[in-house]
């Protein structure tokens, strides 16, 4: 049935199960909408799902939030219960209970105004592999509820929450070795009656409020109040984790025995770390979102003092219409200290055969999962070994899609992939058995999924990874590594610790608020310093000026030749000779240097500037056999001097030159502070006068490594310009 517009501006439509849904929309503040919901989740059930990481064609920037839902569905094993949290929920529960009474393979139990208990009957027949996802499970109830509320008229209304790891064992049973806690829940899903939607592309936010009616039952006018449950902290100090140091490495060695026997191709066991939760869950959520942006960021209050705070990098299953897609992640390396180091790490990752094998196996298993439920020929790899970068890690990611067969729905797709090979291994069932036999504790929510199942037949879920589970005031972080036959035991243990580190940092640093890391404060270095930058028609002079300004110095840039009056009006504390094309004589650099020396001004030369200083003091210039234009070089620091102080013995720099100073003719009053591997002068400094120069570009992207270029500029300002300024005073 199509949507009907009401006189008050609301909209109404009827679902497949005969429920009349009325939707009323109101605008919300785009800037503060989500933060208001996050704060409420400390003591109210609900969820915030957001994406603050984008990859073209893969993720979308969306935020969705719910709080105080009227109804919740929970399960443990084959037992499922539906709870109403307020009067509005009582109406929904009665409608759902009446419907479930007509559904096969479900046995209804105790029923009251606020709760319905039921169990899922065991399968009464053999199910083929092609129809395995249709066998009776708790998803039988989800299918029934979705069918009752199904409508193509609304893309936001649905079930929001979390799916635990153990749900897979209803689909593929294994012998459970680990004891499950009595209060474990394998699934918690909320049916909301108010949904916040934030559209980051349109920079808009709105809240949809829903009423439901069927026959004589309606939520209109019913109370929606829900008693809050404040977050409680504890005084006890938990252990560091569930593995002693080195124990995970021993497990890697044990897994290799299975690889050699052919029992496993890969497996992804994990270990768990603990932290006392001294901060509110919302503070941890805000901190994690700031330091570790991700495509599947979430914060869920599951009720009963249990929270999930996550920054998952991996899509689990997304269904839009008949299209089903996943993005397996495997292949990991640590982030570098800066973009240059990142690029080197990316090359290492892409050239790693071990990491390539990891992802290949994951994607082959993923394609097999889809082939169970998709049309023949529709399963395709549409992205291969694509790079995604997170706060501390770099991953390789594949992107795989298929088209669901007409007799399959989102739950078939979901179950066929449960659980992702990236958190289990291959062959999947044998890997899950290995995990059950060798991990120290049940996974609970880890390795499951979070997200939303739409009543329009769509689904958007992310894997429950990079997640903090908070239970009764104790925070848990579980992290795993993909093990192969060529895995290094100690490296794999270190990888689990690295993956957990961002979550642990968010827990520990939450009290500091949502501030970014404090950057190195260099502003004071150049405060009060005036710099005359002589431009020799170079293409990088303004970046160089920007570097000097970052120190706090005032910079005036004047193109050569520089008249006398400029020196007199600017009254610089430092003269910087910029790079440039040609030779120093093309810009009469000797005249500029003479004007600066007459005034006893410090001089710093860059590239052409070094050549100009060497020539002005009596040296000769030579031409390189091969020009070094846009080429990085590893240079040796011979004397730290003023420029290279604190930078170590070797530095990677960016070169743009074909002319260089002849070391044989360099005047004795200059010392060579740095040189290239082939002996080309890369740095000089006058032993008496405040003069120094480099034969490369500190402002180049090639000199970004370890922030070397900026540190050189700071040294020049602090040790050359500032020292001369103090001496003059």
GROMACS .gro file of C-alpha atoms in nm, residues 218-481:
model
  264
  218UNK     CA    1  -0.274   0.118   1.890
  219UNK     CA    2   0.029   0.287   2.040
  220UNK     CA    3  -0.131   0.629   1.992
  221UNK     CA    4  -0.159   0.800   2.330
  222UNK     CA    5   0.027   0.527   2.518
  223UNK     CA    6   0.305   0.616   2.760
  224UNK     CA    7   0.658   0.582   2.626
  225UNK     CA    8   0.848   0.631   2.951
  226UNK     CA    9   1.130   0.386   3.029
  227UNK     CA   10   1.303   0.371   3.366
  228UNK     CA   11   1.673   0.457   3.322
  229UNK     CA   12   1.950   0.227   3.446
  230UNK     CA   13   2.253   0.437   3.548
  231UNK     CA   14   2.597   0.302   3.463
  232UNK     CA   15   2.778   0.149   3.760
  233UNK     CA   16   3.154   0.139   3.811
  234UNK     CA   17   3.343  -0.113   4.022
  235UNK     CA   18   3.643  -0.094   4.254
  236UNK     CA   19   3.794  -0.431   4.163
  237UNK     CA   20   4.099  -0.447   3.937
  238UNK     CA   21   4.072  -0.713   3.663
  239UNK     CA   22   4.364  -0.923   3.534
  240UNK     CA   23   4.559  -0.796   3.231
  241UNK     CA   24   4.409  -1.058   3.002
  242UNK     CA   25   4.319  -1.421   2.954
  243UNK     CA   26   4.662  -1.516   2.813
  244UNK     CA   27   5.001  -1.493   2.980
  245UNK     CA   28   5.280  -1.330   2.772
  246UNK     CA   29   5.398  -1.571   2.504
  247UNK     CA   30   5.097  -1.800   2.534
  248UNK     CA   31   4.935  -1.675   2.215
  249UNK     CA   32   5.263  -1.737   2.030
  250UNK     CA   33   5.250  -2.095   2.158
  251UNK     CA   34   4.900  -2.125   2.013
  252UNK     CA   35   5.034  -2.013   1.675
  253UNK     CA   36   5.285  -2.299   1.687
  254UNK     CA   37   5.003  -2.540   1.769
  255UNK     CA   38   4.795  -2.409   1.477
  256UNK     CA   39   5.084  -2.481   1.243
  257UNK     CA   40   5.047  -2.851   1.323
  258UNK     CA   41   4.691  -2.831   1.187
  259UNK     CA   42   4.813  -2.651   0.876
  260UNK     CA   43   5.072  -2.919   0.806
  261UNK     CA   44   4.814  -3.194   0.849
  262UNK     CA   45   4.581  -3.014   0.609
  263UNK     CA   46   4.308  -2.972   0.873
  264UNK     CA   47   4.319  -2.594   0.833
  265UNK     CA   48   4.427  -2.342   0.571
  266UNK     CA   49   4.405  -2.047   0.807
  267UNK     CA   50   4.254  -1.975   1.149
  268UNK     CA   51   4.186  -1.658   1.349
  269UNK     CA   52   4.205  -1.722   1.725
  270UNK     CA   53   4.201  -1.428   1.962
  271UNK     CA   54   4.299  -1.324   2.310
  272UNK     CA   55   4.116  -1.098   2.551
  273UNK     CA   56   4.241  -0.797   2.749
  274UNK     CA   57   4.071  -0.636   3.052
  275UNK     CA   58   4.054  -0.282   3.187
  276UNK     CA   59   3.858  -0.135   3.475
  277UNK     CA   60   3.606   0.109   3.336
  278UNK     CA   61   3.655   0.433   3.530
  279UNK     CA   62   3.483   0.645   3.263
  280UNK     CA   63   3.128   0.649   3.137
  281UNK     CA   64   3.071   0.438   2.825
  282UNK     CA   65   2.979   0.753   2.631
  283UNK     CA   66   3.320   0.903   2.709
  284UNK     CA   67   3.491   0.590   2.578
  285UNK     CA   68   3.273   0.600   2.267
  286UNK     CA   69   3.360   0.964   2.198
  287UNK     CA   70   3.729   0.898   2.250
  288UNK     CA   71   3.737   0.589   2.028
  289UNK     CA   72   3.550   0.765   1.750
  290UNK     CA   73   3.804   1.049   1.762
  291UNK     CA   74   4.121   0.838   1.758
  292UNK     CA   75   4.002   0.554   1.536
  293UNK     CA   76   3.754   0.662   1.265
  294UNK     CA   77   3.583   0.366   1.102
  295UNK     CA   78   3.306   0.280   0.855
  296UNK     CA   79   3.112   0.093   1.125
  297UNK     CA   80   3.132   0.293   1.444
  298UNK     CA   81   2.878   0.196   1.708
  299UNK     CA   82   2.771   0.245   2.069
  300UNK     CA   83   2.498   0.018   2.205
  301UNK     CA   84   2.344   0.000   2.551
  302UNK     CA   85   2.216  -0.357   2.561
  303UNK     CA   86   2.062  -0.318   2.906
  304UNK     CA   87   2.159  -0.503   3.225
  305UNK     CA   88   2.487  -0.309   3.255
  306UNK     CA   89   2.618  -0.432   2.922
  307UNK     CA   90   2.751  -0.201   2.651
  308UNK     CA   91   2.928  -0.238   2.317
  309UNK     CA   92   3.157   0.041   2.196
  310UNK     CA   93   3.317  -0.028   1.862
  311UNK     CA   94   3.510   0.106   1.565
  312UNK     CA   95   3.481  -0.183   1.323
  313UNK     CA   96   3.672  -0.158   0.994
  314UNK     CA   97   3.483  -0.440   0.825
  315UNK     CA   98   3.143  -0.470   0.662
  316UNK     CA   99   2.974  -0.799   0.745
  317UNK     CA  100   2.673  -0.823   0.514
  318UNK     CA  101   2.495  -0.540   0.337
  319UNK     CA  102   2.187  -0.604   0.127
  320UNK     CA  103   2.018  -0.341  -0.089
  321UNK     CA  104   1.729  -0.484  -0.285
  322UNK     CA  105   1.869  -0.810  -0.425
  323UNK     CA  106   2.235  -0.696  -0.415
  324UNK     CA  107   2.445  -0.849  -0.138
  325UNK     CA  108   2.799  -0.727  -0.070
  326UNK     CA  109   3.083  -0.783   0.171
  327UNK     CA  110   3.434  -0.641   0.218
  328UNK     CA  111   3.671  -0.906   0.359
  329UNK     CA  112   3.972  -0.757   0.536
  330UNK     CA  113   4.294  -0.951   0.572
  331UNK     CA  114   4.654  -0.840   0.549
  332UNK     CA  115   4.773  -0.601   0.816
  333UNK     CA  116   5.073  -0.380   0.884
  334UNK     CA  117   5.145  -0.110   1.137
  335UNK     CA  118   5.097   0.255   1.034
  336UNK     CA  119   5.410   0.460   0.979
  337UNK     CA  120   5.494   0.771   1.175
  338UNK     CA  121   5.402   0.996   0.882
  339UNK     CA  122   5.270   0.975   0.523
  340UNK     CA  123   5.609   0.888   0.382
  341UNK     CA  124   5.653   0.599   0.624
  342UNK     CA  125   5.293   0.498   0.550
  343UNK     CA  126   5.376   0.470   0.179
  344UNK     CA  127   5.672   0.245   0.259
  345UNK     CA  128   5.451   0.027   0.479
  346UNK     CA  129   5.189   0.001   0.205
  347UNK     CA  130   5.454  -0.125  -0.039
  348UNK     CA  131   5.567  -0.384   0.216
  349UNK     CA  132   5.207  -0.496   0.268
  350UNK     CA  133   5.128  -0.521  -0.102
  351UNK     CA  134   5.451  -0.714  -0.165
  352UNK     CA  135   5.386  -0.958   0.119
  353UNK     CA  136   5.295  -1.301  -0.019
  354UNK     CA  137   5.179  -1.409   0.325
  355UNK     CA  138   4.930  -1.122   0.349
  356UNK     CA  139   4.818  -1.180  -0.008
  357UNK     CA  140   4.750  -1.546   0.074
  358UNK     CA  141   4.550  -1.442   0.382
  359UNK     CA  142   4.316  -1.225   0.179
  360UNK     CA  143   4.294  -1.469  -0.112
  361UNK     CA  144   4.169  -1.746   0.114
  362UNK     CA  145   3.925  -1.513   0.288
  363UNK     CA  146   3.777  -1.397  -0.040
  364UNK     CA  147   3.754  -1.748  -0.181
  365UNK     CA  148   3.556  -1.855   0.126
  366UNK     CA  149   3.341  -1.541   0.102
  367UNK     CA  150   3.262  -1.616  -0.262
  368UNK     CA  151   3.166  -1.968  -0.159
  369UNK     CA  152   2.930  -1.827   0.108
  370UNK     CA  153   2.757  -1.613  -0.151
  371UNK     CA  154   2.738  -1.893  -0.404
  372UNK     CA  155   2.507  -2.079  -0.165
  373UNK     CA  156   2.243  -1.803  -0.183
  374UNK     CA  157   2.315  -1.603  -0.501
  375UNK     CA  158   2.220  -1.635  -0.864
  376UNK     CA  159   2.474  -1.835  -1.068
  377UNK     CA  160   2.736  -1.609  -1.221
  378UNK     CA  161   2.644  -1.305  -1.011
  379UNK     CA  162   2.920  -1.337  -0.750
  380UNK     CA  163   3.201  -1.102  -0.851
  381UNK     CA  164   3.514  -0.949  -0.701
  382UNK     CA  165   3.476  -0.578  -0.772
  383UNK     CA  166   3.775  -0.459  -0.568
  384UNK     CA  167   4.101  -0.647  -0.505
  385UNK     CA  168   4.364  -0.575  -0.237
  386UNK     CA  169   4.251  -0.218  -0.191
  387UNK     CA  170   4.424  -0.021   0.082
  388UNK     CA  171   4.232   0.108   0.385
  389UNK     CA  172   4.416   0.306   0.652
  390UNK     CA  173   4.309   0.332   1.013
  391UNK     CA  174   4.454   0.501   1.319
  392UNK     CA  175   4.723   0.240   1.385
  393UNK     CA  176   4.689  -0.015   1.108
  394UNK     CA  177   4.687  -0.048   0.730
  395UNK     CA  178   4.473  -0.323   0.578
  396UNK     CA  179   4.420  -0.480   0.237
  397UNK     CA  180   4.054  -0.525   0.150
  398UNK     CA  181   3.857  -0.703  -0.120
  399UNK     CA  182   3.504  -0.599  -0.224
  400UNK     CA  183   3.269  -0.877  -0.331
  401UNK     CA  184   2.910  -0.865  -0.451
  402UNK     CA  185   2.637  -1.101  -0.564
  403UNK     CA  186   2.265  -1.105  -0.639
  404UNK     CA  187   2.039  -1.300  -0.406
  405UNK     CA  188   1.823  -1.565  -0.569
  406UNK     CA  189   1.452  -1.494  -0.570
  407UNK     CA  190   1.391  -1.758  -0.302
  408UNK     CA  191   1.650  -1.608  -0.065
  409UNK     CA  192   1.624  -1.310   0.173
  410UNK     CA  193   1.860  -1.103   0.389
  411UNK     CA  194   1.864  -1.369   0.661
  412UNK     CA  195   1.976  -1.635   0.414
  413UNK     CA  196   2.262  -1.408   0.313
  414UNK     CA  197   2.342  -1.327   0.675
  415UNK     CA  198   2.346  -1.691   0.790
  416UNK     CA  199   2.545  -1.814   0.491
  417UNK     CA  200   2.826  -1.577   0.590
  418UNK     CA  201   2.811  -1.647   0.966
  419UNK     CA  202   3.072  -1.596   1.064
  420UNK     CA  203   3.310  -1.416   0.837
  421UNK     CA  204   3.620  -1.611   0.745
  422UNK     CA  205   3.823  -1.306   0.856
  423UNK     CA  206   3.730  -1.382   1.219
  424UNK     CA  207   3.714  -1.762   1.195
  425UNK     CA  208   3.932  -1.917   0.925
  426UNK     CA  209   3.913  -2.184   0.658
  427UNK     CA  210   3.770  -2.436   0.622
  428UNK     CA  211   3.526  -2.237   0.830
  429UNK     CA  212   3.367  -2.515   1.037
  430UNK     CA  213   3.703  -2.673   1.123
  431UNK     CA  214   3.841  -2.330   1.210
  432UNK     CA  215   3.549  -2.262   1.446
  433UNK     CA  216   3.611  -2.597   1.614
  434UNK     CA  217   3.979  -2.507   1.661
  435UNK     CA  218   3.879  -2.172   1.812
  436UNK     CA  219   3.631  -2.337   2.048
  437UNK     CA  220   3.896  -2.582   2.164
  438UNK     CA  221   4.183  -2.334   2.207
  439UNK     CA  222   4.047  -1.992   2.303
  440UNK     CA  223   4.027  -1.922   2.675
  441UNK     CA  224   3.673  -1.786   2.694
  442UNK     CA  225   3.352  -1.767   2.489
  443UNK     CA  226   3.355  -1.493   2.228
  444UNK     CA  227   3.016  -1.349   2.327
  445UNK     CA  228   2.968  -1.056   2.083
  446UNK     CA  229   3.317  -1.058   1.929
  447UNK     CA  230   3.318  -1.189   1.572
  448UNK     CA  231   2.942  -1.142   1.543
  449UNK     CA  232   2.772  -0.842   1.388
  450UNK     CA  233   2.604  -0.513   1.471
  451UNK     CA  234   2.367  -0.306   1.266
  452UNK     CA  235   2.018  -0.287   1.131
  453UNK     CA  236   1.773  -0.518   0.958
  454UNK     CA  237   1.521  -0.307   0.768
  455UNK     CA  238   1.153  -0.390   0.743
  456UNK     CA  239   1.191  -0.303   0.373
  457UNK     CA  240   1.405  -0.614   0.316
  458UNK     CA  241   1.747  -0.444   0.332
  459UNK     CA  242   2.029  -0.500   0.581
  460UNK     CA  243   2.340  -0.310   0.685
  461UNK     CA  244   2.572  -0.484   0.932
  462UNK     CA  245   2.934  -0.458   1.036
  463UNK     CA  246   3.155  -0.721   1.198
  464UNK     CA  247   3.195  -0.685   1.573
  465UNK     CA  248   3.568  -0.609   1.569
  466UNK     CA  249   3.779  -0.342   1.740
  467UNK     CA  250   3.514  -0.346   2.008
  468UNK     CA  251   3.506  -0.269   2.379
  469UNK     CA  252   3.253  -0.479   2.565
  470UNK     CA  253   3.166  -0.327   2.901
  471UNK     CA  254   2.994  -0.564   3.146
  472UNK     CA  255   2.932  -0.477   3.510
  473UNK     CA  256   3.196  -0.204   3.507
  474UNK     CA  257   3.476  -0.413   3.347
  475UNK     CA  258   3.588  -0.343   2.991
  476UNK     CA  259   3.693  -0.631   2.766
  477UNK     CA  260   3.882  -0.607   2.436
  478UNK     CA  261   3.934  -0.916   2.222
  479UNK     CA  262   4.169  -0.919   1.924
  480UNK     CA  263   4.285  -1.193   1.688
  481UNK     CA  264   4.530  -1.250   1.407
   0.00000   0.00000   0.00000
